[in-house]
Amino acid sequence: MSGSVYFHTYGCQMNERDGESAAAWLEESGFRIVEEEEEADVVIVNTCSVREKAEEKALGKLGLLAASKRRYPGRCVGVMGCMAQRLGERLLERFKGLDFVIGTSRLHRLAEVIRCVQEGGGPVVEVGEAEEERPELEPFRKPVHPIAFVNILYGCNRRCSYCIVPSVRGKERSRLAKAILAEITERVLKGVRDVTLLGQDVMAYGRSAAVWGDDTAFFSSRFREPFPRLLEAVSRIPDLWRVRFTSGHPSGCTDELAWAIAELPPVCEHLHMPLQSASDRILRRMRRGYTVEAYREAVTRLRAAVPNLALTTDVIVGFPGETENDFEATRAFMDEMGFDNAFIFKYSARPGTPAAAWGETVSEEEKQRRNQVLLADQNRRSQAIHDRLIGQTLEVLVEGPSLRNAERWSGRTRTNKIVVFPNPGRVQIGDRVLVRIERAMPQTLYGEVAQNE
Ligand code: SAH
Ligand code: SF4
Ligand code: F3S
């Protein structure tokens, strides 16, 4: 048996990447991936646990899908991703009509699980330990975009006091460099031009594991540290124009990393490095492993080597114990750093994390207020940064027409800014073009194509 499958995906880029692997494994087993839920024999919700809201969204969707089985009796409904890993069979108890729960480390067994359900053997729970090994090579689908995400580090060895990720993604495991390079090389052959290397603490790559195998080519590197070495190896892949990575941590911002970004042409002038807070007291309670000064030094070191580095970040407001003073310190520091963009999250207590035991001290209204204040600051800051780009000509990697208006095309700069432009006719998806910026908004730049490269 086989059939058509539809995915709902929530969560981070890593989860998106898992969704792609799952889809590719299913295609290899004879399933078809469809773009409309209505057409699907199998509907899978790919979930995130990082905040309560993210789980609520997935739970709401699962409730609707479980109920929809009265209208679609033959339909198979399943759940994967971090919430599936966290809650396991409890999800089956909660939703009558749910057919399977599959954890993050068992994803390669998805086709078997679906078949088992379709043959009447359901419901199935396939959730192992979070850090079980997955197949070394991760499959991917034919790219529709010139952009792709590639895992280099699974799990996380940090223990930030608020975070659920280590418990759902397990201990840190670095992928073998050989497997990473093989995956990227294949993708580039299929038209990918911009690759983001993924890891929760991406700069920790290869620090506590052997990643080079017996491939002596790596030893001729001028870098000693594993992550810059990997960047160098990835940068050598022909026709790969852009390499970026996320998420960074101040402890990984070494001189070697600064040189790597400055000297390896494909490595983009863009870093996403979550700050979370700029109060040392709160950072300590968050167990982030850096002080405000260490964050500042890390950024100073990188900017000395890469003056036009675009810096983006994440901030949590309303962490237990966060006072008005702590918040104002974060606000001021964000201005000092001049972040190009910032994602602001309201603190959400996650079951089983140390911070969840401390109790909340900031009301929902106050979290909302702090959230709005930081968003407004960031809008102003992004606008000012973008205004300075007006009149400049920037390299844009073309992603395609916008969904709402097919006349307007969009792409990204090396600094990861979205640029919208009218297609003069000759521009195609995956082209690298020069766009002259004419107008700017906080999240978008607008311009005209100056020339095809
Ligand atoms: N590994 C990355 C972050 C992964 S989670 C890093 O540490 O840099 C993505 C973002 O979600 C975090 O940067 C943080 O800002 C936010 N986040 C994580 N747990 C949260 C929680 N319990 N409540 C609110 N936001 C949270
Ligand atoms: Fe969570 Fe901290 Fe690991 Fe990021 S570094 S995934 S916030 S534990
Ligand atoms: Fe990502 Fe959410 Fe899991 S942020 S790692 S999908 S908990």
Tab-separated table of C-alpha atoms and ligand atoms in Angstrom:
chain	number	residue	atom	x	y	z
A	1	MET	CA	0.000	0.000	0.000
A	2	SER	CA	1.134	3.584	-0.385
A	3	GLY	CA	-0.675	6.855	-1.050
A	4	SER	CA	-0.442	10.587	-0.849
A	5	VAL	CA	0.965	12.482	2.114
A	6	TYR	CA	0.551	16.039	3.360
A	7	PHE	CA	2.788	17.679	6.004
A	8	HIS	CA	1.977	20.518	8.395
A	9	THR	CA	5.313	21.787	9.672
A	10	TYR	CA	5.894	23.939	12.760
A	11	GLY	CA	9.143	24.891	14.444
A	12	CYS	CA	12.671	25.785	13.532
A	13	GLN	CA	14.830	25.184	10.469
A	14	MET	CA	15.968	21.899	11.940
A	15	ASN	CA	12.415	20.707	12.087
A	16	GLU	CA	11.851	21.863	8.536
A	17	ARG	CA	14.898	19.878	7.503
A	18	ASP	CA	13.483	16.811	9.263
A	19	GLY	CA	10.226	17.328	7.385
A	20	GLU	CA	12.169	17.287	4.139
A	21	SER	CA	14.001	14.068	5.077
A	22	ALA	CA	10.708	12.465	6.052
A	23	ALA	CA	9.157	13.459	2.724
A	24	ALA	CA	12.162	12.141	0.794
A	25	TRP	CA	12.141	8.820	2.668
A	26	LEU	CA	8.442	8.454	1.914
A	27	GLU	CA	8.958	9.216	-1.777
A	28	GLU	CA	11.663	6.551	-1.913
A	29	SER	CA	9.103	4.116	-0.517
A	30	GLY	CA	6.498	4.913	-3.159
A	31	PHE	CA	4.453	7.600	-1.416
A	32	ARG	CA	3.535	10.873	-3.098
A	33	ILE	CA	3.838	14.251	-1.349
A	34	VAL	CA	0.915	16.585	-2.081
A	35	GLU	CA	0.384	20.301	-1.540
A	36	GLU	CA	-3.268	20.100	-0.416
A	37	GLU	CA	-4.420	18.466	2.794
A	38	GLU	CA	-7.750	17.574	1.138
A	39	GLU	CA	-6.017	15.266	-1.331
A	40	ALA	CA	-3.985	13.361	1.230
A	41	ASP	CA	-4.429	9.785	2.439
A	42	VAL	CA	-1.924	10.527	5.191
A	43	VAL	CA	-1.675	13.813	7.110
A	44	ILE	CA	1.362	14.360	9.322
A	45	VAL	CA	1.847	17.177	11.828
A	46	ASN	CA	5.537	17.990	12.341
A	47	THR	CA	5.671	19.650	15.757
A	48	CYS	CA	7.752	21.982	17.959
A	49	SER	CA	7.909	22.122	21.787
A	50	VAL	CA	10.043	25.170	22.384
A	51	ARG	CA	7.211	27.337	23.744
A	52	GLU	CA	3.769	26.470	25.019
A	53	LYS	CA	2.167	28.387	22.134
A	54	ALA	CA	3.992	26.212	19.607
A	55	GLU	CA	2.604	23.097	21.255
A	56	GLU	CA	-0.886	24.551	21.500
A	57	LYS	CA	-0.882	25.200	17.786
A	58	ALA	CA	0.102	21.623	16.991
A	59	LEU	CA	-2.342	20.199	19.525
A	60	GLY	CA	-5.153	22.285	18.010
A	61	LYS	CA	-4.296	20.987	14.561
A	62	LEU	CA	-4.173	17.383	15.784
A	63	GLY	CA	-7.564	17.801	17.442
A	64	LEU	CA	-9.104	18.977	14.171
A	65	LEU	CA	-7.451	16.215	12.184
A	66	ALA	CA	-8.468	13.490	14.620
A	67	ALA	CA	-12.060	14.766	14.442
A	68	SER	CA	-11.904	14.980	10.633
A	69	LYS	CA	-11.659	11.210	10.429
A	70	ARG	CA	-15.426	11.040	10.592
A	71	ARG	CA	-15.464	12.795	7.210
A	72	TYR	CA	-12.385	10.993	5.872
A	73	PRO	CA	-12.616	7.514	7.369
A	74	GLY	CA	-9.658	6.058	5.465
A	75	ARG	CA	-7.335	8.893	6.355
A	76	CYS	CA	-4.241	8.190	8.422
A	77	VAL	CA	-3.226	10.958	10.869
A	78	GLY	CA	0.185	11.045	12.504
A	79	VAL	CA	2.475	13.275	14.522
A	80	MET	CA	6.269	13.682	14.356
A	81	GLY	CA	8.827	16.206	15.612
A	82	CYS	CA	9.816	17.506	19.025
A	83	MET	CA	6.383	17.341	20.665
A	84	ALA	CA	5.971	13.744	19.463
A	85	GLN	CA	9.348	12.958	21.010
A	86	ARG	CA	8.394	14.693	24.271
A	87	LEU	CA	4.869	13.354	24.779
A	88	GLY	CA	5.009	10.002	22.992
A	89	GLU	CA	2.057	7.759	23.688
A	90	ARG	CA	0.357	10.377	25.856
A	91	LEU	CA	-0.697	11.893	22.526
A	92	LEU	CA	-2.564	8.711	21.622
A	93	GLU	CA	-4.471	8.860	24.897
A	94	ARG	CA	-5.382	12.449	24.219
A	95	PHE	CA	-6.537	12.067	20.623
A	96	LYS	CA	-8.709	9.124	19.714
A	97	GLY	CA	-8.265	8.741	15.996
A	98	LEU	CA	-4.552	9.550	15.991
A	99	ASP	CA	-2.801	6.726	14.115
A	100	PHE	CA	0.867	7.159	14.912
A	101	VAL	CA	3.442	9.057	16.910
A	102	ILE	CA	7.023	8.983	15.618
A	103	GLY	CA	9.987	10.501	17.457
A	104	THR	CA	12.778	12.580	15.912
A	105	SER	CA	15.389	9.802	16.017
A	106	ARG	CA	13.131	7.176	14.400
A	107	LEU	CA	12.065	9.269	11.445
A	108	HIS	CA	13.683	6.982	8.880
A	109	ARG	CA	11.113	4.344	9.917
A	110	LEU	CA	8.164	6.518	8.909
A	111	ALA	CA	7.192	4.518	5.800
A	112	GLU	CA	7.068	1.273	7.813
A	113	VAL	CA	4.992	2.940	10.505
A	114	ILE	CA	2.460	4.241	7.976
A	115	ARG	CA	2.265	0.841	6.268
A	116	CYS	CA	1.684	-0.859	9.571
A	117	VAL	CA	-1.225	1.531	10.256
A	118	GLN	CA	-2.637	1.086	6.745
A	119	GLU	CA	-2.565	-2.668	7.167
A	120	GLY	CA	-4.645	-2.378	10.316
A	121	GLY	CA	-1.828	-2.657	12.840
A	122	GLY	CA	-2.316	0.802	14.362
A	123	PRO	CA	-2.071	2.893	16.348
A	124	VAL	CA	1.738	2.845	16.448
A	125	VAL	CA	4.103	4.639	18.805
A	126	GLU	CA	7.703	4.693	17.581
A	127	VAL	CA	9.617	6.958	19.951
A	128	GLY	CA	13.116	5.966	21.023
A	129	GLU	CA	15.796	7.830	22.936
A	130	ALA	CA	16.332	11.340	21.590
A	131	GLU	CA	19.987	10.726	20.791
A	132	GLU	CA	19.668	7.479	18.888
A	133	GLU	CA	21.695	7.527	15.710
A	134	ARG	CA	19.898	8.284	12.487
A	135	PRO	CA	21.170	7.141	9.080
A	136	GLU	CA	24.361	8.970	8.241
A	137	LEU	CA	23.079	10.282	4.938
A	138	GLU	CA	19.977	12.425	5.046
A	139	PRO	CA	17.908	12.366	1.865
A	140	PHE	CA	16.491	15.497	0.297
A	141	ARG	CA	13.897	16.350	-2.296
A	142	LYS	CA	14.474	18.014	-5.638
A	143	PRO	CA	15.069	21.616	-4.603
A	144	VAL	CA	12.459	24.198	-5.593
A	145	HIS	CA	14.674	26.903	-4.152
A	146	PRO	CA	18.347	27.749	-4.512
A	147	ILE	CA	18.488	27.684	-0.685
A	148	ALA	CA	18.925	24.642	1.559
A	149	PHE	CA	19.493	23.724	5.196
A	150	VAL	CA	21.978	21.060	6.224
A	151	ASN	CA	22.396	19.559	9.712
A	152	ILE	CA	25.932	19.444	10.981
A	153	LEU	CA	25.286	18.982	14.697
A	154	TYR	CA	22.344	17.176	16.265
A	155	GLY	CA	21.160	17.730	19.833
A	156	CYS	CA	22.654	20.143	22.336
A	157	ASN	CA	25.082	19.817	25.260
A	158	ARG	CA	24.221	23.146	26.807
A	159	ARG	CA	21.646	23.217	29.536
A	160	CYS	CA	20.019	26.622	29.376
A	161	SER	CA	17.630	26.593	32.311
A	162	TYR	CA	14.516	27.424	30.278
A	163	CYS	CA	15.073	25.175	27.304
A	164	ILE	CA	13.319	21.955	26.290
A	165	VAL	CA	15.499	21.285	23.238
A	166	PRO	CA	18.190	19.116	24.938
A	167	SER	CA	15.526	16.808	26.317
A	168	VAL	CA	13.801	16.340	22.946
A	169	ARG	CA	16.871	16.387	20.713
A	170	GLY	CA	19.325	14.624	23.020
A	171	LYS	CA	23.053	15.060	23.578
A	172	GLU	CA	25.231	16.785	21.016
A	173	ARG	CA	26.376	14.609	18.099
A	174	SER	CA	28.548	16.038	15.307
A	175	ARG	CA	27.938	14.594	11.882
A	176	LEU	CA	30.898	13.258	9.943
A	177	ALA	CA	32.393	15.945	7.706
A	178	LYS	CA	32.373	13.507	4.817
A	179	ALA	CA	28.593	13.032	5.041
A	180	ILE	CA	27.995	16.782	5.290
A	181	LEU	CA	30.159	17.513	2.253
A	182	ALA	CA	28.534	14.731	0.252
A	183	GLU	CA	25.068	16.081	1.002
A	184	ILE	CA	25.989	19.653	0.103
A	185	THR	CA	27.800	18.611	-3.068
A	186	GLU	CA	24.773	16.673	-4.270
A	187	ARG	CA	22.473	19.548	-3.514
A	188	VAL	CA	24.654	22.002	-5.376
A	189	LEU	CA	24.546	19.695	-8.401
A	190	LYS	CA	20.753	20.005	-8.231
A	191	GLY	CA	20.863	23.804	-8.230
A	192	VAL	CA	21.277	24.853	-4.597
A	193	ARG	CA	23.521	27.914	-4.231
A	194	ASP	CA	23.045	29.015	-0.612
A	195	VAL	CA	23.473	26.587	2.270
A	196	THR	CA	22.827	27.140	5.973
A	197	LEU	CA	24.679	24.788	8.309
A	198	LEU	CA	22.446	23.919	11.244
A	199	GLY	CA	23.191	23.187	14.874
A	200	GLN	CA	21.803	24.436	18.198
A	201	ASP	CA	25.350	25.441	19.176
A	202	VAL	CA	26.754	25.237	15.688
A	203	MET	CA	30.240	26.513	16.488
A	204	ALA	CA	30.741	23.526	18.827
A	205	TYR	CA	30.920	21.318	15.732
A	206	GLY	CA	33.631	18.672	16.040
A	207	ARG	CA	34.904	19.899	19.406
A	208	SER	CA	34.096	16.736	21.278
A	209	ALA	CA	34.052	14.112	18.555
A	210	ALA	CA	36.188	12.853	15.688
A	211	VAL	CA	34.596	14.188	12.524
A	212	TRP	CA	37.238	13.886	9.821
A	213	GLY	CA	37.440	10.098	9.511
A	214	ASP	CA	40.508	9.084	7.526
A	215	ASP	CA	40.181	11.860	4.978
A	216	THR	CA	43.624	13.451	4.986
A	217	ALA	CA	42.474	16.333	2.772
A	218	PHE	CA	41.165	18.030	5.899
A	219	PHE	CA	44.559	18.095	7.542
A	220	SER	CA	46.056	20.481	5.036
A	221	SER	CA	43.740	23.173	6.364
A	222	ARG	CA	45.213	26.364	7.702
A	223	PHE	CA	42.597	26.278	10.462
A	224	ARG	CA	43.101	24.275	13.640
A	225	GLU	CA	39.583	24.530	15.026
A	226	PRO	CA	37.036	22.101	13.610
A	227	PHE	CA	34.253	24.538	12.750
A	228	PRO	CA	36.384	26.962	10.686
A	229	ARG	CA	37.942	23.891	9.074
A	230	LEU	CA	34.542	22.633	8.051
A	231	LEU	CA	33.659	26.078	6.688
A	232	GLU	CA	36.798	25.973	4.591
A	233	ALA	CA	35.986	22.518	3.221
A	234	VAL	CA	32.399	23.514	2.409
A	235	SER	CA	33.629	26.705	0.753
A	236	ARG	CA	35.658	24.651	-1.701
A	237	ILE	CA	32.564	23.041	-3.208
A	238	PRO	CA	32.304	24.377	-6.790
A	239	ASP	CA	29.244	26.511	-7.610
A	240	LEU	CA	28.240	26.942	-3.987
A	241	TRP	CA	28.009	30.708	-3.711
A	242	ARG	CA	26.918	31.195	-0.156
A	243	VAL	CA	27.495	29.449	3.150
A	244	ARG	CA	25.954	30.520	6.438
A	245	PHE	CA	25.334	28.886	9.799
A	246	THR	CA	23.041	29.096	12.802
A	247	SER	CA	22.902	29.419	15.827
A	248	GLY	CA	26.091	30.984	17.082
A	249	HIS	CA	27.341	31.332	20.665
A	250	PRO	CA	29.919	33.891	21.903
A	251	SER	CA	32.299	31.126	23.014
A	252	GLY	CA	32.650	30.018	19.396
A	253	CYS	CA	33.565	33.471	18.040
A	254	THR	CA	37.302	32.857	17.969
A	255	ASP	CA	39.943	34.613	15.883
A	256	GLU	CA	39.919	31.642	13.523
A	257	LEU	CA	36.181	31.955	12.991
A	258	ALA	CA	36.606	35.677	12.303
A	259	TRP	CA	39.286	34.912	9.683
A	260	ALA	CA	37.155	32.202	8.165
A	261	ILE	CA	34.211	34.569	7.669
A	262	ALA	CA	36.496	37.303	6.374
A	263	GLU	CA	38.625	35.193	4.052
A	264	LEU	CA	36.468	32.389	2.659
A	265	PRO	CA	34.525	34.080	-0.151
A	266	PRO	CA	31.349	31.957	0.068
A	267	VAL	CA	30.954	32.426	3.844
A	268	CYS	CA	28.368	35.180	4.195
A	269	GLU	CA	28.666	38.343	6.265
A	270	HIS	CA	25.774	37.265	8.431
A	271	LEU	CA	25.532	35.751	11.894
A	272	HIS	CA	22.537	34.766	13.965
A	273	MET	CA	23.661	34.793	17.584
A	274	PRO	CA	20.945	34.678	20.248
A	275	LEU	CA	21.508	37.139	23.085
A	276	GLN	CA	18.432	36.227	25.218
A	277	SER	CA	19.171	38.975	27.748
A	278	ALA	CA	21.764	41.648	28.440
A	279	SER	CA	21.620	41.433	32.219
A	280	ASP	CA	24.431	39.348	33.710
A	281	ARG	CA	22.170	38.290	36.550
A	282	ILE	CA	19.547	36.945	34.146
A	283	LEU	CA	22.143	35.372	31.837
A	284	ARG	CA	23.514	33.508	34.853
A	285	ARG	CA	20.078	32.280	35.829
A	286	MET	CA	19.482	31.275	32.216
A	287	ARG	CA	22.812	29.366	32.345
A	288	ARG	CA	23.787	30.779	28.996
A	289	GLY	CA	27.519	30.431	29.630
A	290	TYR	CA	28.501	34.045	28.766
A	291	THR	CA	28.353	37.524	30.232
A	292	VAL	CA	27.257	40.683	28.465
A	293	GLU	CA	30.921	41.644	28.185
A	294	ALA	CA	31.778	38.297	26.560
A	295	TYR	CA	28.993	38.787	24.019
A	296	ARG	CA	30.276	42.303	23.291
A	297	GLU	CA	33.850	41.041	22.866
A	298	ALA	CA	32.716	38.274	20.534
A	299	VAL	CA	30.897	40.744	18.292
A	300	THR	CA	33.800	43.203	18.415
A	301	ARG	CA	36.226	40.468	17.340
A	302	LEU	CA	34.063	39.426	14.393
A	303	ARG	CA	33.330	42.978	13.287
A	304	ALA	CA	37.015	43.892	13.374
A	305	ALA	CA	37.568	41.223	10.716
A	306	VAL	CA	34.221	41.588	8.935
A	307	PRO	CA	33.115	45.231	9.196
A	308	ASN	CA	29.888	44.751	7.231
A	309	LEU	CA	28.713	41.744	9.286
A	310	ALA	CA	24.912	41.619	9.654
A	311	LEU	CA	23.966	40.447	13.119
A	312	THR	CA	20.608	38.968	14.091
A	313	THR	CA	19.484	37.664	17.454
A	314	ASP	CA	16.847	36.138	19.730
A	315	VAL	CA	15.711	37.702	23.011
A	316	ILE	CA	13.449	36.312	25.729
A	317	VAL	CA	11.361	38.778	27.747
A	318	GLY	CA	9.778	38.004	31.116
A	319	PHE	CA	12.231	35.357	32.259
A	320	PRO	CA	11.669	34.562	35.987
A	321	GLY	CA	13.272	37.345	38.018
A	322	GLU	CA	13.634	39.796	35.093
A	323	THR	CA	13.204	43.284	36.576
A	324	GLU	CA	12.526	46.549	34.789
A	325	ASN	CA	16.244	47.324	35.165
A	326	ASP	CA	17.268	44.028	33.554
A	327	PHE	CA	14.881	44.709	30.722
A	328	GLU	CA	16.181	48.242	30.189
A	329	ALA	CA	19.733	46.869	30.129
A	330	THR	CA	18.727	44.482	27.346
A	331	ARG	CA	17.083	47.326	25.487
A	332	ALA	CA	20.150	49.532	25.671
A	333	PHE	CA	22.510	46.733	24.698
A	334	MET	CA	20.428	45.839	21.652
A	335	ASP	CA	20.869	49.402	20.512
A	336	GLU	CA	24.587	49.299	21.197
A	337	MET	CA	24.966	46.100	19.123
A	338	GLY	CA	22.854	47.516	16.310
A	339	PHE	CA	21.158	44.227	15.499
A	340	ASP	CA	19.908	43.978	11.929
A	341	ASN	CA	16.964	41.893	13.091
A	342	ALA	CA	15.740	40.355	16.335
A	343	PHE	CA	13.194	37.701	17.212
A	344	ILE	CA	11.565	38.522	20.538
A	345	PHE	CA	9.949	35.715	22.547
A	346	LYS	CA	7.826	35.870	25.662
A	347	TYR	CA	9.187	33.463	28.237
A	348	SER	CA	7.231	30.228	28.370
A	349	ALA	CA	7.815	27.738	31.206
A	350	ARG	CA	8.597	24.289	29.798
A	351	PRO	CA	7.787	21.222	31.872
A	352	GLY	CA	10.810	19.584	33.471
A	353	THR	CA	13.225	22.476	32.860
A	354	PRO	CA	14.930	24.037	35.919
A	355	ALA	CA	13.400	27.463	35.256
A	356	ALA	CA	9.895	25.998	35.300
A	357	ALA	CA	10.366	25.240	39.009
A	358	TRP	CA	11.171	28.877	39.815
A	359	GLY	CA	7.707	30.213	39.141
A	360	GLU	CA	6.866	33.190	36.991
A	361	THR	CA	7.483	36.710	38.279
A	362	VAL	CA	6.447	38.750	35.235
A	363	SER	CA	2.745	39.008	34.363
A	364	GLU	CA	1.464	38.175	30.902
A	365	GLU	CA	0.582	41.870	30.315
A	366	GLU	CA	4.074	42.979	31.295
A	367	LYS	CA	5.661	40.347	29.020
A	368	GLN	CA	3.447	41.627	26.242
A	369	ARG	CA	4.526	45.205	26.936
A	370	ARG	CA	8.241	44.334	26.965
A	371	ASN	CA	7.754	42.354	23.788
A	372	GLN	CA	6.104	45.323	22.050
A	373	VAL	CA	8.770	47.748	23.236
A	374	LEU	CA	11.599	45.607	21.865
A	375	LEU	CA	9.745	45.034	18.606
A	376	ALA	CA	9.179	48.763	18.136
A	377	ASP	CA	12.848	49.467	18.910
A	378	GLN	CA	13.902	46.816	16.430
A	379	ASN	CA	11.629	48.207	13.734
A	380	ARG	CA	13.198	51.616	14.111
A	381	ARG	CA	16.675	50.133	14.146
A	382	SER	CA	16.075	47.938	11.091
A	383	GLN	CA	14.555	50.882	9.243
A	384	ALA	CA	17.598	53.049	9.970
A	385	ILE	CA	19.999	50.268	8.902
A	386	HIS	CA	17.991	49.670	5.726
A	387	ASP	CA	17.718	53.376	4.900
A	388	ARG	CA	21.500	53.476	4.698
A	389	LEU	CA	21.341	50.839	1.939
A	390	ILE	CA	19.247	53.017	-0.371
A	391	GLY	CA	21.257	53.836	-3.476
A	392	GLN	CA	23.577	50.851	-3.019
A	393	THR	CA	23.703	47.935	-5.450
A	394	LEU	CA	23.495	44.580	-3.680
A	395	GLU	CA	23.978	40.998	-4.829
A	396	VAL	CA	20.679	39.124	-4.624
A	397	LEU	CA	20.107	35.390	-5.002
A	398	VAL	CA	16.731	35.052	-6.731
A	399	GLU	CA	14.129	32.845	-4.992
A	400	GLY	CA	11.154	33.443	-7.299
A	401	PRO	CA	7.903	35.375	-7.673
A	402	SER	CA	6.052	36.447	-4.549
A	403	LEU	CA	2.924	34.471	-3.702
A	404	ARG	CA	0.641	37.470	-3.728
A	405	ASN	CA	1.955	39.283	-6.762
A	406	ALA	CA	3.615	37.291	-9.526
A	407	GLU	CA	5.096	40.474	-11.037
A	408	ARG	CA	7.172	41.003	-7.942
A	409	TRP	CA	10.124	38.740	-7.456
A	410	SER	CA	12.211	38.359	-4.375
A	411	GLY	CA	15.536	37.081	-3.177
A	412	ARG	CA	18.066	37.589	-0.438
A	413	THR	CA	21.311	39.452	0.011
A	414	ARG	CA	24.393	37.798	1.494
A	415	THR	CA	23.391	39.499	4.744
A	416	ASN	CA	20.041	37.641	4.573
A	417	LYS	CA	17.881	40.665	3.849
A	418	ILE	CA	14.822	40.169	1.669
A	419	VAL	CA	14.846	42.222	-1.538
A	420	VAL	CA	11.750	42.663	-3.730
A	421	PHE	CA	12.074	43.769	-7.357
A	422	PRO	CA	10.071	43.676	-10.595
A	423	ASN	CA	11.400	40.964	-12.880
A	424	PRO	CA	12.619	42.605	-16.094
A	425	GLY	CA	11.831	39.282	-17.810
A	426	ARG	CA	15.161	37.598	-18.057
A	427	VAL	CA	15.688	36.823	-14.381
A	428	GLN	CA	15.242	33.215	-13.235
A	429	ILE	CA	15.073	31.351	-9.952
A	430	GLY	CA	18.609	30.671	-8.725
A	431	ASP	CA	20.161	33.607	-10.633
A	432	ARG	CA	22.516	35.961	-8.865
A	433	VAL	CA	21.605	39.527	-9.809
A	434	LEU	CA	22.620	43.004	-8.781
A	435	VAL	CA	19.746	45.071	-7.454
A	436	ARG	CA	19.878	48.797	-6.874
A	437	ILE	CA	17.998	49.559	-3.653
A	438	GLU	CA	15.433	52.349	-3.977
A	439	ARG	CA	13.149	52.021	-0.993
A	440	ALA	CA	13.354	50.346	2.411
A	441	MET	CA	11.037	48.970	5.049
A	442	PRO	CA	12.096	47.310	8.334
A	443	GLN	CA	11.754	43.768	6.940
A	444	THR	CA	12.139	44.361	3.195
A	445	LEU	CA	14.231	46.254	0.671
A	446	TYR	CA	12.825	47.280	-2.732
A	447	GLY	CA	14.789	47.957	-5.881
A	448	GLU	CA	15.413	47.416	-9.594
A	449	VAL	CA	17.670	44.867	-11.225
A	450	ALA	CA	20.806	46.670	-12.366
A	451	GLN	CA	22.273	43.767	-14.310
A	452	ASN	CA	22.452	39.985	-14.410
A	453	GLU	CA	25.774	38.748	-13.154
B	1	SAH	N1	20.048	26.815	20.238
B	1	SAH	C1	19.692	28.146	19.992
B	1	SAH	C2	18.235	28.450	20.225
B	1	SAH	C3	17.221	27.434	19.872
B	1	SAH	S1	15.579	27.758	20.388
B	1	SAH	C4	20.529	29.014	20.905
B	1	SAH	O1	20.589	28.756	22.094
B	1	SAH	O2	21.118	29.942	20.440
B	1	SAH	C5	15.215	29.287	19.531
B	1	SAH	C6	14.886	30.437	20.436
B	1	SAH	O3	13.692	30.172	21.156
B	1	SAH	C7	15.912	30.716	21.537
B	1	SAH	O4	17.000	31.459	21.071
B	1	SAH	C8	15.103	31.462	22.555
B	1	SAH	O5	15.136	32.839	22.311
B	1	SAH	C9	13.689	30.930	22.345
B	1	SAH	N2	13.283	30.063	23.455
B	1	SAH	C10	13.792	28.868	23.797
B	1	SAH	N3	13.154	28.380	24.886
B	1	SAH	C11	12.224	29.295	25.237
B	1	SAH	C12	11.242	29.374	26.274
B	1	SAH	N4	11.124	28.415	27.176
B	1	SAH	N5	10.451	30.472	26.307
B	1	SAH	C13	10.572	31.452	25.389
B	1	SAH	N6	11.468	31.427	24.397
B	1	SAH	C14	12.296	30.374	24.315
B	2	SF4	FE1	18.432	25.319	24.245
B	2	SF4	FE2	20.541	26.549	25.203
B	2	SF4	FE3	20.855	24.383	23.678
B	2	SF4	FE4	19.994	26.673	22.607
B	2	SF4	S1	21.999	26.338	23.553
B	2	SF4	S2	19.133	24.629	22.283
B	2	SF4	S3	18.745	27.546	24.227
B	2	SF4	S4	19.922	24.463	25.712
B	3	F3S	FE1	13.248	23.242	16.791
B	3	F3S	FE2	11.118	23.508	18.255
B	3	F3S	FE3	12.372	21.241	18.254
B	3	F3S	S1	12.658	25.020	17.972
B	3	F3S	S2	14.491	21.726	17.859
B	3	F3S	S3	11.316	22.219	16.529
B	3	F3S	S4	11.478	22.205	20.010
